[in-house]
PDB file of C-alpha atoms in Angstrom:
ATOM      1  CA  UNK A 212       5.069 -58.594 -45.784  1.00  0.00           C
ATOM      2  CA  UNK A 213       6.667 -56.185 -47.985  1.00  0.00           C
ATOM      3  CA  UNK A 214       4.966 -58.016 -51.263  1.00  0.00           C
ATOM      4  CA  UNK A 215       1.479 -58.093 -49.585  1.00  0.00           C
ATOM      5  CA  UNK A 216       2.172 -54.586 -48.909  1.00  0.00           C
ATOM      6  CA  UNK A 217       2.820 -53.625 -52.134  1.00  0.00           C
ATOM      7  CA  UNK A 218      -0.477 -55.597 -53.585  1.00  0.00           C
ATOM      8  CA  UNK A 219      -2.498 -53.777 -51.291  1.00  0.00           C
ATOM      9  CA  UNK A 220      -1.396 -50.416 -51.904  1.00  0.00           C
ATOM     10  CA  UNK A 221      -1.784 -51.505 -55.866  1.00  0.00           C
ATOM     11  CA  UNK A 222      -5.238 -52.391 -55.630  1.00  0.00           C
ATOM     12  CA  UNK A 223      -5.970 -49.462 -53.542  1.00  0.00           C
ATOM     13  CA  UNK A 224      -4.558 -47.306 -56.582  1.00  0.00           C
ATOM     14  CA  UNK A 225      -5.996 -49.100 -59.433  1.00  0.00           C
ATOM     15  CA  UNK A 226      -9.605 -49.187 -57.864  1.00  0.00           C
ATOM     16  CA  UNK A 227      -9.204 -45.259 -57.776  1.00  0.00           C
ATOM     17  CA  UNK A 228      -7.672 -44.700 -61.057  1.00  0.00           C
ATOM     18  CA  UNK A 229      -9.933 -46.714 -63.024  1.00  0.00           C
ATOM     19  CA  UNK A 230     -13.201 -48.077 -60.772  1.00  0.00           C
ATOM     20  CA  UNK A 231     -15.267 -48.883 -63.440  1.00  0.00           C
ATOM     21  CA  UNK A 232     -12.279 -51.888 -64.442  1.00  0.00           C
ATOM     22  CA  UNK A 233     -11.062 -52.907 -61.069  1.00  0.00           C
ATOM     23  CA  UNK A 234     -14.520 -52.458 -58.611  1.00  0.00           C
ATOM     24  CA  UNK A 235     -12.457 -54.876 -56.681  1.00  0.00           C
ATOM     25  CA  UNK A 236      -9.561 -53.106 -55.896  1.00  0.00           C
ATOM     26  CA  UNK A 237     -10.452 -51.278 -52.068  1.00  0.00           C
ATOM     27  CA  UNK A 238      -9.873 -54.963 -50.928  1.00  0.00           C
ATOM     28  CA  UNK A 239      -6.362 -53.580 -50.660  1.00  0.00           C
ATOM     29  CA  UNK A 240      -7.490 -51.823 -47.438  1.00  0.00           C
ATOM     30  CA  UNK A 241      -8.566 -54.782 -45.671  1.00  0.00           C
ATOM     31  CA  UNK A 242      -5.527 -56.353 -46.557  1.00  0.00           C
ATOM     32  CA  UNK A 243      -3.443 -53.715 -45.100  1.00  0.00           C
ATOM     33  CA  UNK A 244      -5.217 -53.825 -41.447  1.00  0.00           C
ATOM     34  CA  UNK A 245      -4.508 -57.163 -41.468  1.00  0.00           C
ATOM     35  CA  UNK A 246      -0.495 -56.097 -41.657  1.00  0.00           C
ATOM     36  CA  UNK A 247      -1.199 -52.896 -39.435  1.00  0.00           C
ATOM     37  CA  UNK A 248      -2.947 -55.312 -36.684  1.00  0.00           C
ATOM     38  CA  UNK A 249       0.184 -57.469 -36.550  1.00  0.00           C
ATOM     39  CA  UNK A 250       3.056 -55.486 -37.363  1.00  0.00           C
ATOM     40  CA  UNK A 251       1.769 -52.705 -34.544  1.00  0.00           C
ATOM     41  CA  UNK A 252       1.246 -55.898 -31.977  1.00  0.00           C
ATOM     42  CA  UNK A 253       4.613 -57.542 -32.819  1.00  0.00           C
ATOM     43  CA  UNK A 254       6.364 -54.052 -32.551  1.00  0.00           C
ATOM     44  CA  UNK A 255       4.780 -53.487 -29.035  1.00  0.00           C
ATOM     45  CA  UNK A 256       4.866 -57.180 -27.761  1.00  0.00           C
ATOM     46  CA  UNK A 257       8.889 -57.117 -28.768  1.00  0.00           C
ATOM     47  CA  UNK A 258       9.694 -53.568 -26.851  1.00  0.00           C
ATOM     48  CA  UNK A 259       7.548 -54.772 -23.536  1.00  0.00           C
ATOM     49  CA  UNK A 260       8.727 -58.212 -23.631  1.00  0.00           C
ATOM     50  CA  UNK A 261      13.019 -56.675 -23.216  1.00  0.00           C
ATOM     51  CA  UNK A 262      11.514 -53.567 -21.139  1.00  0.00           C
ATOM     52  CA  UNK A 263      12.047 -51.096 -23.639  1.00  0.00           C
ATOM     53  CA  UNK A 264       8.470 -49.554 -24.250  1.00  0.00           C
ATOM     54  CA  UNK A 265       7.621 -46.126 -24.532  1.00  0.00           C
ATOM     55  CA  UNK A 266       4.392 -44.447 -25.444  1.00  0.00           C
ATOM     56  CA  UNK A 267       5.915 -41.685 -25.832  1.00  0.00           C
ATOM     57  CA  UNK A 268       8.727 -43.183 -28.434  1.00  0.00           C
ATOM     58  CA  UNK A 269       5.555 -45.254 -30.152  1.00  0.00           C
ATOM     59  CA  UNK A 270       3.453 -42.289 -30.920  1.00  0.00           C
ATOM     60  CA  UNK A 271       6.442 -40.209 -32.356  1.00  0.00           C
ATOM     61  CA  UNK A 272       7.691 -42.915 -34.426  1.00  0.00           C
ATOM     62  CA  UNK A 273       3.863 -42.693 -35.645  1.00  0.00           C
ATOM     63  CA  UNK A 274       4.191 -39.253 -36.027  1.00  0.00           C
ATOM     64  CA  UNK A 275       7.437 -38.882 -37.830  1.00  0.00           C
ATOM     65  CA  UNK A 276       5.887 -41.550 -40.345  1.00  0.00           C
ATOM     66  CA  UNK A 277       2.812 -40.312 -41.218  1.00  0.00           C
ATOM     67  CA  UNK A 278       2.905 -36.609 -40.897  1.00  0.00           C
ATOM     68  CA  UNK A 279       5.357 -35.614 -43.616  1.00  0.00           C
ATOM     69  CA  UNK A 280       3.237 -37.190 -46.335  1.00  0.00           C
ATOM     70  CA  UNK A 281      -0.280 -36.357 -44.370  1.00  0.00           C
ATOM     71  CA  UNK A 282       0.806 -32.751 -44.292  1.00  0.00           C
ATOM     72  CA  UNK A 283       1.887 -32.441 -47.956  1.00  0.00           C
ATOM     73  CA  UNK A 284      -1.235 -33.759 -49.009  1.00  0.00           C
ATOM     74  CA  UNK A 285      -3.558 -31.555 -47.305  1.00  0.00           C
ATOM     75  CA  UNK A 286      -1.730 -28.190 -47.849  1.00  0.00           C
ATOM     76  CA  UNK A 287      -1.575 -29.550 -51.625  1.00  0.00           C
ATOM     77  CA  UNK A 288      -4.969 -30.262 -51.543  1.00  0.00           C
ATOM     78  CA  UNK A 289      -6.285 -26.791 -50.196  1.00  0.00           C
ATOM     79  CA  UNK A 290      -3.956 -24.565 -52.469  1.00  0.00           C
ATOM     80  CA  UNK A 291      -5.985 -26.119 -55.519  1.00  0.00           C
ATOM     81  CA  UNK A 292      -9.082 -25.849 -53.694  1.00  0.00           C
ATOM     82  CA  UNK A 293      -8.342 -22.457 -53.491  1.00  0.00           C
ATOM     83  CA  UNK A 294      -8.012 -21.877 -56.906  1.00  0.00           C
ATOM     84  CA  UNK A 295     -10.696 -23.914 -58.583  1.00  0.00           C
ATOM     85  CA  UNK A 296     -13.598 -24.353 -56.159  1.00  0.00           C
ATOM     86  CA  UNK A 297     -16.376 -22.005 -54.739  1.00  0.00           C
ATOM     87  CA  UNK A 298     -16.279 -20.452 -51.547  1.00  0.00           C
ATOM     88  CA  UNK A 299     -18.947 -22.987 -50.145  1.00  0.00           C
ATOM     89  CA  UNK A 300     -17.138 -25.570 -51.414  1.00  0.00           C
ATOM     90  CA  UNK A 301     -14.142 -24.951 -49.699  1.00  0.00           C
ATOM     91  CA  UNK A 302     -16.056 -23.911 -46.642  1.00  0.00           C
ATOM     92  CA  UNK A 303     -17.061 -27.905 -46.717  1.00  0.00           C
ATOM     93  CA  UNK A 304     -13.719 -29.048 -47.676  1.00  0.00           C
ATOM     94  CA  UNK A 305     -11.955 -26.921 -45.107  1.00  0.00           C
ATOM     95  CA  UNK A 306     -14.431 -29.213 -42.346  1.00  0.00           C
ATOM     96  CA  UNK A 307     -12.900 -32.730 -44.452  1.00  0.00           C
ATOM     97  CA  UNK A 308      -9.129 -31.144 -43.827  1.00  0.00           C
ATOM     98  CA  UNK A 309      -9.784 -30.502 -39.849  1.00  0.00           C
ATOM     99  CA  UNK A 310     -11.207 -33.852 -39.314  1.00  0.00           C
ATOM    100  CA  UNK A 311      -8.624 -35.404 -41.692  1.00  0.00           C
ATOM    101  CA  UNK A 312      -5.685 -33.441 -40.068  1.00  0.00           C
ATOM    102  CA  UNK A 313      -6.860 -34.502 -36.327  1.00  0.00           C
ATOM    103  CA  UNK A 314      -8.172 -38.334 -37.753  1.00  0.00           C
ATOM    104  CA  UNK A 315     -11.875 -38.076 -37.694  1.00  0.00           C
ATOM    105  CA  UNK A 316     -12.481 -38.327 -41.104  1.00  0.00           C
ATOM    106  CA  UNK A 317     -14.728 -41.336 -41.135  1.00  0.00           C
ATOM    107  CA  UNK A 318     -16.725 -39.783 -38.521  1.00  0.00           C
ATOM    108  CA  UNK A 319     -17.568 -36.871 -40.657  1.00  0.00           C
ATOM    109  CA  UNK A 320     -18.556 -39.076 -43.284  1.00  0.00           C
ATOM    110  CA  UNK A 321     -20.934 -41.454 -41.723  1.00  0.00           C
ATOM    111  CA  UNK A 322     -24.243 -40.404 -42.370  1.00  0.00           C
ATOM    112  CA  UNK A 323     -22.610 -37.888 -44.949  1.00  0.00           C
ATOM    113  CA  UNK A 324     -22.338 -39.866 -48.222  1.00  0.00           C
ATOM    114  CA  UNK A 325     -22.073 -43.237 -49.039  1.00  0.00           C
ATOM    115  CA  UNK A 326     -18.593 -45.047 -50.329  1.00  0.00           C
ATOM    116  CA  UNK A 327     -20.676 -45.241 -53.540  1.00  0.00           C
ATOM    117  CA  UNK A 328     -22.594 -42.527 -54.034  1.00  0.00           C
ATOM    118  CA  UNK A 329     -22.262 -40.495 -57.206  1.00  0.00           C
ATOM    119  CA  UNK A 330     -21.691 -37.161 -54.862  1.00  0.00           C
ATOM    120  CA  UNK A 331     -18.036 -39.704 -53.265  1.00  0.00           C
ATOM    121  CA  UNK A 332     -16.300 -38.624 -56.428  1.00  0.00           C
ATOM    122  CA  UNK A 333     -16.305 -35.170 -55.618  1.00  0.00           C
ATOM    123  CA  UNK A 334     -14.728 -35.694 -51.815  1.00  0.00           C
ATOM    124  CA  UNK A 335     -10.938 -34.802 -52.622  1.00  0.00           C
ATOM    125  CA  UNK A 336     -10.481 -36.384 -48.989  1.00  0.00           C
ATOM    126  CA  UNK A 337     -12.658 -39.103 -48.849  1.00  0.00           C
ATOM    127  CA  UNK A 338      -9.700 -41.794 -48.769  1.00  0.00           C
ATOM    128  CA  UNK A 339      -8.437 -40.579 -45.014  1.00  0.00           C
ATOM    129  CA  UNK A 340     -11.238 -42.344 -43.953  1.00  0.00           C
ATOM    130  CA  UNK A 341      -8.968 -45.735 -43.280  1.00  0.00           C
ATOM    131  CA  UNK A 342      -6.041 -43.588 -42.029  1.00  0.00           C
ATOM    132  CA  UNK A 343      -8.345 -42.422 -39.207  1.00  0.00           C
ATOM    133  CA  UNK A 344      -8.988 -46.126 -38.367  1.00  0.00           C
ATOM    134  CA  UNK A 345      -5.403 -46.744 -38.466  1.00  0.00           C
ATOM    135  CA  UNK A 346      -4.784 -44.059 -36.108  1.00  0.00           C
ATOM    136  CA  UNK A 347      -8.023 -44.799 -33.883  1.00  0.00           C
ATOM    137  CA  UNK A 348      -6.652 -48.214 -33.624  1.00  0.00           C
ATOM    138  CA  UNK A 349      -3.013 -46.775 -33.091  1.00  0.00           C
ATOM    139  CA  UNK A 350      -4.483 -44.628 -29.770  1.00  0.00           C
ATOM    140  CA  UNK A 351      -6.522 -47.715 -28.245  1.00  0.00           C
ATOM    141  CA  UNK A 352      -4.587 -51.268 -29.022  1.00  0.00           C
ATOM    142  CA  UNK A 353      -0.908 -49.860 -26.882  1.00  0.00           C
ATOM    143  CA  UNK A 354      -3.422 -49.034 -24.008  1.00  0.00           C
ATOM    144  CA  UNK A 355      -5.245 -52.318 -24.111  1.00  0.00           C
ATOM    145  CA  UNK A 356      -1.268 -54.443 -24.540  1.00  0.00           C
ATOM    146  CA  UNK A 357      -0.285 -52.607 -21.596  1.00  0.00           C
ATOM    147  CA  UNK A 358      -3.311 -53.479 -19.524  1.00  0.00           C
ATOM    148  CA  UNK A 359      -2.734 -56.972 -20.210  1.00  0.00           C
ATOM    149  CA  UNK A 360       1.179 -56.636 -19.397  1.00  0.00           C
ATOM    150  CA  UNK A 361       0.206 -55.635 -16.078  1.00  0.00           C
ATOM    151  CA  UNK A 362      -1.279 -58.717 -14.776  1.00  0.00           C
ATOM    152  CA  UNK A 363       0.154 -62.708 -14.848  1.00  0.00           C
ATOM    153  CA  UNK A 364      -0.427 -64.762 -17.737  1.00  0.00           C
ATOM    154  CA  UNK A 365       0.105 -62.476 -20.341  1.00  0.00           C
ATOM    155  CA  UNK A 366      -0.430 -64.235 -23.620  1.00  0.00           C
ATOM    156  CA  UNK A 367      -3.627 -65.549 -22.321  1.00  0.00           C
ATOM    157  CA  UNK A 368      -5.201 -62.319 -21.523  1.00  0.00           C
ATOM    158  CA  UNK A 369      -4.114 -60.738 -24.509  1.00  0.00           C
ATOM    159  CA  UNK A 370      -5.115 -63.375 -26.493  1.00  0.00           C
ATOM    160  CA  UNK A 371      -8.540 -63.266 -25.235  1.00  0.00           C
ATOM    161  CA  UNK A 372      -8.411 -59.654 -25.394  1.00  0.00           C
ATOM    162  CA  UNK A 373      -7.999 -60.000 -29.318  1.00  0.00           C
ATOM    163  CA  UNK A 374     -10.766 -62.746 -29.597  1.00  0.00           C
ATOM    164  CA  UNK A 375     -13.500 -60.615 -27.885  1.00  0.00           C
ATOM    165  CA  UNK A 376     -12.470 -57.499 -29.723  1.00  0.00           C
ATOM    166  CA  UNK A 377     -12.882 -59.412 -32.952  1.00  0.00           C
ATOM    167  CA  UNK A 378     -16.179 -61.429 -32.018  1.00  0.00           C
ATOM    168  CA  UNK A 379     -17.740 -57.448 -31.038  1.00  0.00           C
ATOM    169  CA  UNK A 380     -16.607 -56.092 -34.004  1.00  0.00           C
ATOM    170  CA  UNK A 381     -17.407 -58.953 -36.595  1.00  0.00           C
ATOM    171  CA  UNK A 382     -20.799 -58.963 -35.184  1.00  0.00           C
ATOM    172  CA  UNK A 383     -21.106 -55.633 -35.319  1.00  0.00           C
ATOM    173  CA  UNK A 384     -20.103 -55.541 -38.821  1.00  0.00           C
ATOM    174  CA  UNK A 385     -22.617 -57.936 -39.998  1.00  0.00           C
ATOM    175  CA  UNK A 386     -25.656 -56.349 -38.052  1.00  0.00           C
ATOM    176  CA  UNK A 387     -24.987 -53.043 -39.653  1.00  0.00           C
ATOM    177  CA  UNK A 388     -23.887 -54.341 -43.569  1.00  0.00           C
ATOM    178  CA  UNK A 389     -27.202 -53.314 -44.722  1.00  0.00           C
ATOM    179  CA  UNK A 390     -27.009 -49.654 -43.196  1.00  0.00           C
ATOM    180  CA  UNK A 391     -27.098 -46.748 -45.864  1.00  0.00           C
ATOM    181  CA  UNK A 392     -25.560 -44.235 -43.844  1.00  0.00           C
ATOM    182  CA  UNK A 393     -21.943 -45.583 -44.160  1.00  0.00           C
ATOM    183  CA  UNK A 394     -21.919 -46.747 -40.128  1.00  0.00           C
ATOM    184  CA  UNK A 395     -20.460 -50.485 -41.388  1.00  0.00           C
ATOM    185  CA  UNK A 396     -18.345 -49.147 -44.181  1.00  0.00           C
ATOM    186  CA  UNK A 397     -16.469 -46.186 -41.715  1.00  0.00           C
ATOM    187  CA  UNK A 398     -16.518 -47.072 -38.416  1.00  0.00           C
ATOM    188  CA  UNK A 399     -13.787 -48.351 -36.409  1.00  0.00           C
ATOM    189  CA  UNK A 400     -16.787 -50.578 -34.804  1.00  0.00           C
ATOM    190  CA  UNK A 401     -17.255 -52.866 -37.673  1.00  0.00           C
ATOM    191  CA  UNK A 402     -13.421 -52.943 -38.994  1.00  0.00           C
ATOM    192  CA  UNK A 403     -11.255 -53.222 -35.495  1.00  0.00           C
ATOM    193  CA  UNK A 404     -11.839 -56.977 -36.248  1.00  0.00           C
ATOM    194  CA  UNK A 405      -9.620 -56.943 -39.287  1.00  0.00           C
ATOM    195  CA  UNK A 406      -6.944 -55.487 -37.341  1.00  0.00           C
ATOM    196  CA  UNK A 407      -7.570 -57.997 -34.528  1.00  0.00           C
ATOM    197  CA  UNK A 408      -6.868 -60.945 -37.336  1.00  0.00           C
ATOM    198  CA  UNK A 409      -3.219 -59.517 -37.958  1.00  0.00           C
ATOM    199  CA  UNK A 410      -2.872 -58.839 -34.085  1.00  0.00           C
ATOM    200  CA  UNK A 411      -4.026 -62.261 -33.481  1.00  0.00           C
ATOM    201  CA  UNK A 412      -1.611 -64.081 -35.442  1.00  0.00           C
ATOM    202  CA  UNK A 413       1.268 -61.956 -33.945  1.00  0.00           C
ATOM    203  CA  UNK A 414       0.300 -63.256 -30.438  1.00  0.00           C
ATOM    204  CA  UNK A 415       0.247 -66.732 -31.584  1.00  0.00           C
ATOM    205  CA  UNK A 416       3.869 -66.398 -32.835  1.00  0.00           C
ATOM    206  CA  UNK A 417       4.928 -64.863 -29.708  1.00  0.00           C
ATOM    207  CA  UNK A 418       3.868 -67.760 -27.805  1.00  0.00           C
ATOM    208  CA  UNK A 419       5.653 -70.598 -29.865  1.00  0.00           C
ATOM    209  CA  UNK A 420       2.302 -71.851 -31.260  1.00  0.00           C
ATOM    210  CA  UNK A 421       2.941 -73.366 -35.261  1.00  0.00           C
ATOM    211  CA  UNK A 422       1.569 -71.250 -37.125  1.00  0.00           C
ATOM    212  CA  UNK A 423       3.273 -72.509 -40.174  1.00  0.00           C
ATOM    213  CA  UNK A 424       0.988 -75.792 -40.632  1.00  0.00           C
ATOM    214  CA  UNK A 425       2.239 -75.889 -44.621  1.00  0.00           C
ATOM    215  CA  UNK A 426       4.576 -74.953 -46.623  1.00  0.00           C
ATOM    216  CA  UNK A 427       1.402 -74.023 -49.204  1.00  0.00           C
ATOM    217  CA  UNK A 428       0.366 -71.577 -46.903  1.00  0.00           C
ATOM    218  CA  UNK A 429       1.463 -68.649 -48.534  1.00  0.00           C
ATOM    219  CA  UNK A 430       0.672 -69.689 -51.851  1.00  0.00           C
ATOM    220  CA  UNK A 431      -3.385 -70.425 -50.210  1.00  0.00           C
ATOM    221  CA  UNK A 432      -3.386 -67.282 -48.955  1.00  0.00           C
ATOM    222  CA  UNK A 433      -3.105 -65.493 -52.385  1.00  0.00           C
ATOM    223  CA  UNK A 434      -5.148 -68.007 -54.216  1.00  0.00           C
ATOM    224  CA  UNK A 435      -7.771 -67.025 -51.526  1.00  0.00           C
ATOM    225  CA  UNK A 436      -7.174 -62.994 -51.799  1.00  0.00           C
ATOM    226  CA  UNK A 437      -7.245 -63.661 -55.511  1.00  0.00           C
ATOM    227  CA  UNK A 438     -10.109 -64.739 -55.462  1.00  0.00           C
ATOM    228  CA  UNK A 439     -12.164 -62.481 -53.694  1.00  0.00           C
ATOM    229  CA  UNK A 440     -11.539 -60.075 -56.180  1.00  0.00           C
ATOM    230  CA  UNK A 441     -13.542 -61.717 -59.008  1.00  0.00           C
ATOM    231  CA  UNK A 442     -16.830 -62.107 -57.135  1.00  0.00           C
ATOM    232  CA  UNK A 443     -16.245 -58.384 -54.879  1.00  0.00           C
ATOM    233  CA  UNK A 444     -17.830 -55.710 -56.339  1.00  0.00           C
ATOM    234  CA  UNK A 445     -19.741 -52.518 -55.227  1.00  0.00           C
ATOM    235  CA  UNK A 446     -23.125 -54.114 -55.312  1.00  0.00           C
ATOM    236  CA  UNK A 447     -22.545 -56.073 -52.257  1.00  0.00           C
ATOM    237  CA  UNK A 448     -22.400 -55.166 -48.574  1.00  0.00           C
ATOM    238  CA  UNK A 449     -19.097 -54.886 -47.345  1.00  0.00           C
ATOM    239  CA  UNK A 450     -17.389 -55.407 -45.719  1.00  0.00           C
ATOM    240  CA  UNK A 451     -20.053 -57.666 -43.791  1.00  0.00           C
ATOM    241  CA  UNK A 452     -19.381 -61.912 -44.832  1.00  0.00           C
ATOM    242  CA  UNK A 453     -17.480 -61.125 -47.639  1.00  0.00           C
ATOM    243  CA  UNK A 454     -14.343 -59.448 -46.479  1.00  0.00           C
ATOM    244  CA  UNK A 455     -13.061 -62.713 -44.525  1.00  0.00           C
ATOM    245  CA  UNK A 456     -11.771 -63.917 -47.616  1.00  0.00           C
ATOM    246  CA  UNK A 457      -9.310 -61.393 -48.180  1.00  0.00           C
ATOM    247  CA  UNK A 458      -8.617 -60.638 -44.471  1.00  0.00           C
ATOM    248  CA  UNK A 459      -8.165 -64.221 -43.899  1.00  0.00           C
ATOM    249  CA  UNK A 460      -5.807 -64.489 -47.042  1.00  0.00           C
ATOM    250  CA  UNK A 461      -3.697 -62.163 -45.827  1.00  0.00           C
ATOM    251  CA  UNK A 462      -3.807 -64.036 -42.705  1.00  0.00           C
ATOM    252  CA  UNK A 463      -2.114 -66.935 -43.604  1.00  0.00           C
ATOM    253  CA  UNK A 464       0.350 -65.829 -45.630  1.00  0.00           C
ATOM    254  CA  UNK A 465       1.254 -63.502 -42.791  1.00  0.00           C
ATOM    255  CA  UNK A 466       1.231 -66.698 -40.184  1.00  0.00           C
ATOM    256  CA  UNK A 467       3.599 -68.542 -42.251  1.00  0.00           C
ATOM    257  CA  UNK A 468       7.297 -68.813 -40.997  1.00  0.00           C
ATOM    258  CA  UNK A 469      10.161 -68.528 -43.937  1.00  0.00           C
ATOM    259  CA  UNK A 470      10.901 -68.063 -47.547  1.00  0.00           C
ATOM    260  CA  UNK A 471      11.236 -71.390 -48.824  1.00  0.00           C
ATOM    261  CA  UNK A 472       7.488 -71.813 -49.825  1.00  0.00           C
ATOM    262  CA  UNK A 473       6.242 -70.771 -53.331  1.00  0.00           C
ATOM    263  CA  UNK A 474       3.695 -67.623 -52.037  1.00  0.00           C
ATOM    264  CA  UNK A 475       6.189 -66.432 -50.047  1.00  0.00           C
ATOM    265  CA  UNK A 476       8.891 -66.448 -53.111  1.00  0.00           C
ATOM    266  CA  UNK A 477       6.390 -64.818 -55.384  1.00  0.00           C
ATOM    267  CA  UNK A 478       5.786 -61.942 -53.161  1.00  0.00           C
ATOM    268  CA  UNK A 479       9.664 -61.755 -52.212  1.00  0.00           C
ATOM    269  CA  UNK A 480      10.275 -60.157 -55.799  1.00  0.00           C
ATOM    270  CA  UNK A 481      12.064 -56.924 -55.803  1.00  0.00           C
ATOM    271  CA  UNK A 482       9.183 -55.621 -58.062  1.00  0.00           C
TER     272      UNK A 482
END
């Protein structure tokens, strides 16, 4: 998880360093819901399976995770605002830091500008768009867990609790891939089903079902992510069809039990 981790975050960094060479690169993202979905669900499966659950402690550990970094980054961000831009454009950029700060960012920017719009470049924040998801998803998924805690037959209800989130979402994904105002592209409405992949696959463990059906799995998984990054690019609609291929990459490797298989080896290396 670690390796896929580390590819993800490299794409991510690549696409924004040089996006004219690697177009394919925000992949990454999708990739990473796909290990926030199930490492979130296998954290708070494990704590209310032995009794040991606590909103509170979840949304601290959260906290004491993301904030240190999420603070830096702002403050650093509106000291050199401060310094280079004009006062209206730090008026607008002091609106991107509020909804940033309290993780509405990709609210602010539906509607606003376009992932690939010319004007994107000059959004020092635009990038907190997918932390807000993370934490939008971070607020609603413990709730829903709980819920299903609550009544008999647990796996059952949370796995169809996953599937239904994922068929709404998907679907609402690919009815909205050809909006221009950024609605598929930002909103936790057409991405929560990426998350519900990884979330999926953790409930499926849980329960004892074999998830492991080859030892190739792994090594599938990044032939498929891969892949997707040689036909991806900016001119299509994502993440719409497309983005199964890397979600789904990252599934499998994810779903596959031990370190014996070739994938799993390759992405085991300390660099």
């Amino acid at each position: 998880i670690d390796g896929l981790r580390g590819i993800a975050i490299s794409l991510v960094l690549i696409f924004h360093i040089w996006p004219e060479y690697f177009s394919f690169g925000y992949v990454g993202v999708d990739i990473f819901f796909v290990l926030s979905g199930y490492l979130i669900t296998q954290i708070i499966y494990t704590k209310l399976e032995s009794n040991s659950f606590s909103l509170k402690e979840f949304y601290r550990n959260r906290i004491r995770r993301i904030f240190p970094a999420l603070i830096v980054v702002l403050v650093t961000t509106l000291l050199i605002a401060y310094l280079f831009m004009f006062p209206s454009e730090l008026e607008q950029l002091g609106k991107h830091i509020k909804s940033s700060a309290f993780f509405y960012e990709n609210f602010r920017l539906i509607g606003e500008v376009g992932y690939w719009d010319e004007s994107a470049t000059l959004k020092p924040l635009l990038h907190f768009w997918s932390l807000a998801i993370e934490e939008q998803f971070y607020i609603v998924w413990p709730l829903v867990i709980l819920a299903c805690f609550r009544f008999r037959e647990t796996p059952k209800r949370l796995f169809f609790s996953c599937a239904v989130i994922f068929i709404i979402s998907y679907t609402y994904s690919v009815i909205t891939m050809n909006s221009a105002d950024g609605v598929n592209y930002y909103s936790p409405a057409s991405r929560f089903w990426e998350l519900m992949v990884g979330a999926i696959v953790a409930v499926l463990k849980f329960n004892g079902i074999k998830t492991s059906i080859s030892k190739f799995m792994p090594l599938a998984g990044l032939v498929i992510i891969a892949g997707s990054l040689f036909f991806i690019n900016e001119k299509m609609n994502f993440p719409g069809y497309i983005a199964v291929f890397p979600v789904f990459g990252a599934a499998i490797i994810v779903a596959y039990d031990g370190n014996r298989a070739l994938g799993n080896r390759i992405l085991s290396i300390k660099p």
